[in-house]
Amino acid sequence: MSFITRGFSGRGHERDERLPPGQTLAHDFPVLSAGPTPEIDTAEWEFSIATETGGVHSWNWEQFMALPIEEVDTDIHCVTHWSKLGTSWRGVSLDTLFEDVETQYEYVMAHSYGGYTTNLALDDLLDGKAWIAFEFDGEPLDPEHGGPARLLVPHLYFWKSAKWVRGLVMMGEDEPGFWEQNGYHLHGDPWKEERYW
Amino acid sequence: MQHVDGNAIAGPLAEFFAFDVTTAVARCNGCGSVAELARAMVYTSPAGSVLRCASCEQVLATLVESDDRAWIGFSGVSAIEVRRR
Amino acid sequence: MSDASTATATSATSEPAPALAAMPRAGWHVATVVATRQETAKAARLELDVDGWPGNAAGQHLDLRLTAPDGYTVTRSYSIASSGPGTRVVLAVDKLPDGEVSPFLVDEVRVGDRLEVHGPLGAFFVWRPVDRGAVRAAGDGAGGAASALRARPVQLIAGGSGIVPLFAMATAHAEARDLTPFRMLYSVRTPDDLFFAEELMALAAASDVFRLDLVYTRRTPDGWPNLAGRVTRAALAAAVLPATERPIVYVCGSTGFVERVASWLIELGHDARDIRTERFGGI
């Protein structure tokens, strides 16, 4: 049972060829959260990459900001059917962060402050495809949007761009993260509409 | 982000269960506290709803809905108590 | 399909909600708008006749779904201001400036419109009058059972449009001629923002067991004894039934309001298990 409600049009919907299937344009920046917003002081912030040998590469905020910083202009696509075109970010490329990391493993679990996790293939993080971003539209990233720093993997649905990221752990096998255990796709390519398992 | 009460997802859950699941009592696997799911904290976003323990914030349950399916997870509880009368 | 009348046939309100009995089953229904009226400058009261509605207990809510011509749908939850058997359901909707549904319901909906509703929902945040037949029956036998059925006093605490489900409880209490002491603390911005103003004043005037305390946060009526301002811990302690009387406390309002009030209630000695809350988000 479902019928059209007289006089109700909802928010306007626009189409654009830069939009993957099933997406509509968003002009604001909707917030998706699975819990309370962690407040992380950059003085306490740390980011690390852990490998199968027990090796851990880590950066505090000062060391992180001394790395080469890139400007990223990109479209982002949320699994909840909104896309935002031409967003601008600043961050550190995962290529830079993985420069000295030795690993045979092909999968990564991203861990966030607050306990959120999401899984990714290492291939989806390297070769200019992913960043740890700390600035959005010329401003420091709001805690609400993942600040002080979040993963940015714009070619995958945006739940993969883990907010409040604090580390990556290499995995031998692809294992599901938080949303992936609860209905969402392991990979999440918006052009293939990989929304759910 | 603001949370609401477990009571708020009575509607979506009523689509799939024959009784009001939010009245069921569960023990949090994280801190051991026992409460009705209606007393848990709900964080709702278009991606899904996450029920967290009101005492320790651990995830108790999740609800994800698409047009044709739903995923209902109870990752943080081992059992729910359902009162017959 | 259960019968709405069974909703009142269960035991005292302090008991956990029985999951498998007593509550009408939720379902999707077509509601026809039979009356609308302005509740305040930015809120509307909608009276619905809901086809197949099984009745509802005081404090329950429903989900309302709107569908646009392109198939886009949006669903929101609204507390129900009415209770009891029958197919008549009253909502009172506050217009949120950035809202997608509430401006439509307040400004656009008119008599004769049809809306999709899912309910009745939420068997936890409810109050039911004591069934006096059951009390007498229990009293004839074991005294323990009779005392278990003796209802505990009730304290209602509303912030803004959080009044809606609590108004349903106060009305159900009056209609059942229930002698359980009932108190309501209602925090509202100005006298113009009161929901159900006439009905609440009438309930308070007509009853020895219902007391209404109003707190105005921005502007008071002329001659009001207190200054405008938020509910404070001291004001809460003064207005609310003391913890020693072991009231069941129902709190409904914005998340910030409910958080403040609930934490003060705990500090004032109320058992967390006696406090039932319904947050509707916001600050």
mmCIF file of N, CA and C in Angstrom, chain A residues 31-37 79-80 82 114 144 178-179 181-184 196-197, chain B residues 1 43-50 52 57 59 62-66 69 71 73:
data_model
loop_
_atom_site.group_PDB
_atom_site.id
_atom_site.type_symbol
_atom_site.label_atom_id
_atom_site.label_comp_id
_atom_site.label_asym_id
_atom_site.label_seq_id
_atom_site.Cartn_x
_atom_site.Cartn_y
_atom_site.Cartn_z
ATOM 1 N N VAL A 31 25.004 14.423 7.473
ATOM 2 C CA VAL A 31 25.887 13.752 8.420
ATOM 3 C C VAL A 31 25.381 12.334 8.655
ATOM 4 N N LEU A 32 26.260 11.364 8.483
ATOM 5 C CA LEU A 32 25.931 9.986 8.817
ATOM 6 C C LEU A 32 26.772 9.593 10.013
ATOM 7 N N SER A 33 26.145 9.138 11.055
ATOM 8 C CA SER A 33 26.898 8.741 12.233
ATOM 9 C C SER A 33 26.266 7.515 12.851
ATOM 10 N N ALA A 34 27.134 6.673 13.409
ATOM 11 C CA ALA A 34 26.658 5.472 14.085
ATOM 12 C C ALA A 34 26.758 5.634 15.594
ATOM 13 N N GLY A 35 27.139 6.832 16.040
ATOM 14 C CA GLY A 35 27.304 7.025 17.473
ATOM 15 C C GLY A 35 27.634 8.460 17.799
ATOM 16 N N PRO A 36 27.991 8.688 19.063
ATOM 17 C CA PRO A 36 28.318 10.046 19.465
ATOM 18 C C PRO A 36 29.556 10.545 18.719
ATOM 19 N N THR A 37 29.644 11.850 18.531
ATOM 20 C CA THR A 37 30.782 12.439 17.824
ATOM 21 C C THR A 37 31.991 12.513 18.761
ATOM 22 N N VAL A 79 26.016 6.239 0.078
ATOM 23 C CA VAL A 79 25.155 5.093 -0.231
ATOM 24 C C VAL A 79 23.682 5.437 -0.016
ATOM 25 N N THR A 80 23.404 6.488 0.753
ATOM 26 C CA THR A 80 22.018 6.878 0.993
ATOM 27 C C THR A 80 21.485 7.787 -0.120
ATOM 28 N N TRP A 82 22.685 10.333 -1.953
ATOM 29 C CA TRP A 82 23.063 11.697 -2.303
ATOM 30 C C TRP A 82 24.509 11.733 -2.773
ATOM 31 N N GLY A 114 36.200 6.176 18.552
ATOM 32 C CA GLY A 114 34.768 5.915 18.704
ATOM 33 C C GLY A 114 34.401 4.493 18.339
ATOM 34 N N GLU A 144 31.992 16.915 13.403
ATOM 35 C CA GLU A 144 30.798 16.275 12.850
ATOM 36 C C GLU A 144 31.079 15.541 11.534
ATOM 37 N N PHE A 178 32.202 -2.366 10.249
ATOM 38 C CA PHE A 178 30.951 -2.172 11.000
ATOM 39 C C PHE A 178 29.710 -2.269 10.113
ATOM 40 N N TRP A 179 29.579 -1.387 9.130
ATOM 41 C CA TRP A 179 28.370 -1.421 8.288
ATOM 42 C C TRP A 179 28.359 -2.657 7.395
ATOM 43 N N GLN A 181 29.233 -5.596 8.170
ATOM 44 C CA GLN A 181 28.669 -6.729 8.918
ATOM 45 C C GLN A 181 27.153 -6.629 9.015
ATOM 46 N N ASN A 182 26.642 -5.444 8.756
ATOM 47 C CA ASN A 182 25.227 -5.194 9.037
ATOM 48 C C ASN A 182 24.423 -4.872 7.793
ATOM 49 N N GLY A 183 24.842 -5.397 6.649
ATOM 50 C CA GLY A 183 24.041 -5.276 5.439
ATOM 51 C C GLY A 183 24.753 -4.662 4.242
ATOM 52 N N TYR A 184 25.800 -3.860 4.489
ATOM 53 C CA TYR A 184 26.411 -3.139 3.376
ATOM 54 C C TYR A 184 27.468 -3.982 2.651
ATOM 55 N N TYR A 196 24.529 -2.987 -1.016
ATOM 56 C CA TYR A 196 24.292 -3.993 0.026
ATOM 57 C C TYR A 196 24.910 -5.313 -0.393
ATOM 58 N N TRP A 197 25.042 -6.243 0.587
ATOM 59 C CA TRP A 197 25.652 -7.536 0.228
ATOM 60 C C TRP A 197 24.716 -8.344 -0.646
ATOM 61 N N MET B 1 26.271 14.529 17.199
ATOM 62 C CA MET B 1 24.973 14.034 16.758
ATOM 63 C C MET B 1 24.112 13.655 17.953
ATOM 64 N N TYR B 43 21.037 6.063 17.547
ATOM 65 C CA TYR B 43 21.636 7.012 16.607
ATOM 66 C C TYR B 43 21.107 6.636 15.239
ATOM 67 N N THR B 44 20.321 7.524 14.668
ATOM 68 C CA THR B 44 19.697 7.212 13.390
ATOM 69 C C THR B 44 20.277 8.103 12.307
ATOM 70 N N SER B 45 20.645 7.490 11.200
ATOM 71 C CA SER B 45 21.059 8.241 10.022
ATOM 72 C C SER B 45 20.469 7.504 8.837
ATOM 73 N N PRO B 46 20.504 8.129 7.655
ATOM 74 C CA PRO B 46 19.944 7.442 6.501
ATOM 75 C C PRO B 46 20.629 6.095 6.213
ATOM 76 N N ALA B 47 21.840 5.890 6.717
ATOM 77 C CA ALA B 47 22.528 4.613 6.496
ATOM 78 C C ALA B 47 21.940 3.505 7.347
ATOM 79 N N GLY B 48 21.365 3.859 8.485
ATOM 80 C CA GLY B 48 20.813 2.850 9.361
ATOM 81 C C GLY B 48 20.697 3.385 10.770
ATOM 82 N N SER B 49 20.108 2.556 11.641
ATOM 83 C CA SER B 49 19.972 2.946 13.040
ATOM 84 C C SER B 49 20.874 2.067 13.888
ATOM 85 N N VAL B 50 21.533 2.680 14.857
ATOM 86 C CA VAL B 50 22.418 1.957 15.756
ATOM 87 C C VAL B 50 21.919 2.156 17.175
ATOM 88 N N ARG B 52 22.642 1.792 21.037
ATOM 89 C CA ARG B 52 23.801 1.671 21.930
ATOM 90 C C ARG B 52 23.342 1.585 23.374
ATOM 91 N N GLU B 57 27.592 2.744 26.102
ATOM 92 C CA GLU B 57 27.661 3.177 24.698
ATOM 93 C C GLU B 57 28.026 2.087 23.711
ATOM 94 N N VAL B 59 27.684 -0.847 21.068
ATOM 95 C CA VAL B 59 26.613 -1.158 20.117
ATOM 96 C C VAL B 59 25.863 -2.407 20.581
ATOM 97 N N THR B 62 21.656 -3.194 15.443
ATOM 98 C CA THR B 62 21.656 -2.326 14.260
ATOM 99 C C THR B 62 20.458 -2.666 13.383
ATOM 100 N N LEU B 63 20.006 -1.668 12.663
ATOM 101 C CA LEU B 63 18.917 -1.862 11.704
ATOM 102 C C LEU B 63 19.266 -1.105 10.435
ATOM 103 N N VAL B 64 19.383 -1.846 9.333
ATOM 104 C CA VAL B 64 19.644 -1.248 8.024
ATOM 105 C C VAL B 64 18.484 -1.629 7.119
ATOM 106 N N GLU B 65 17.945 -0.650 6.402
ATOM 107 C CA GLU B 65 16.810 -0.939 5.521
ATOM 108 C C GLU B 65 17.101 -0.472 4.102
ATOM 109 N N SER B 66 16.792 -1.328 3.135
ATOM 110 C CA SER B 66 16.781 -0.887 1.737
ATOM 111 C C SER B 66 15.332 -0.993 1.261
ATOM 112 N N ARG B 69 14.743 -4.965 1.365
ATOM 113 C CA ARG B 69 15.291 -5.848 2.407
ATOM 114 C C ARG B 69 15.580 -5.043 3.662
ATOM 115 N N TRP B 71 18.209 -5.492 7.376
ATOM 116 C CA TRP B 71 19.190 -6.262 8.127
ATOM 117 C C TRP B 71 19.061 -5.845 9.582
ATOM 118 N N GLY B 73 20.583 -6.578 13.218
ATOM 119 C CA GLY B 73 21.706 -7.210 13.907
ATOM 120 C C GLY B 73 21.607 -7.000 15.399
#
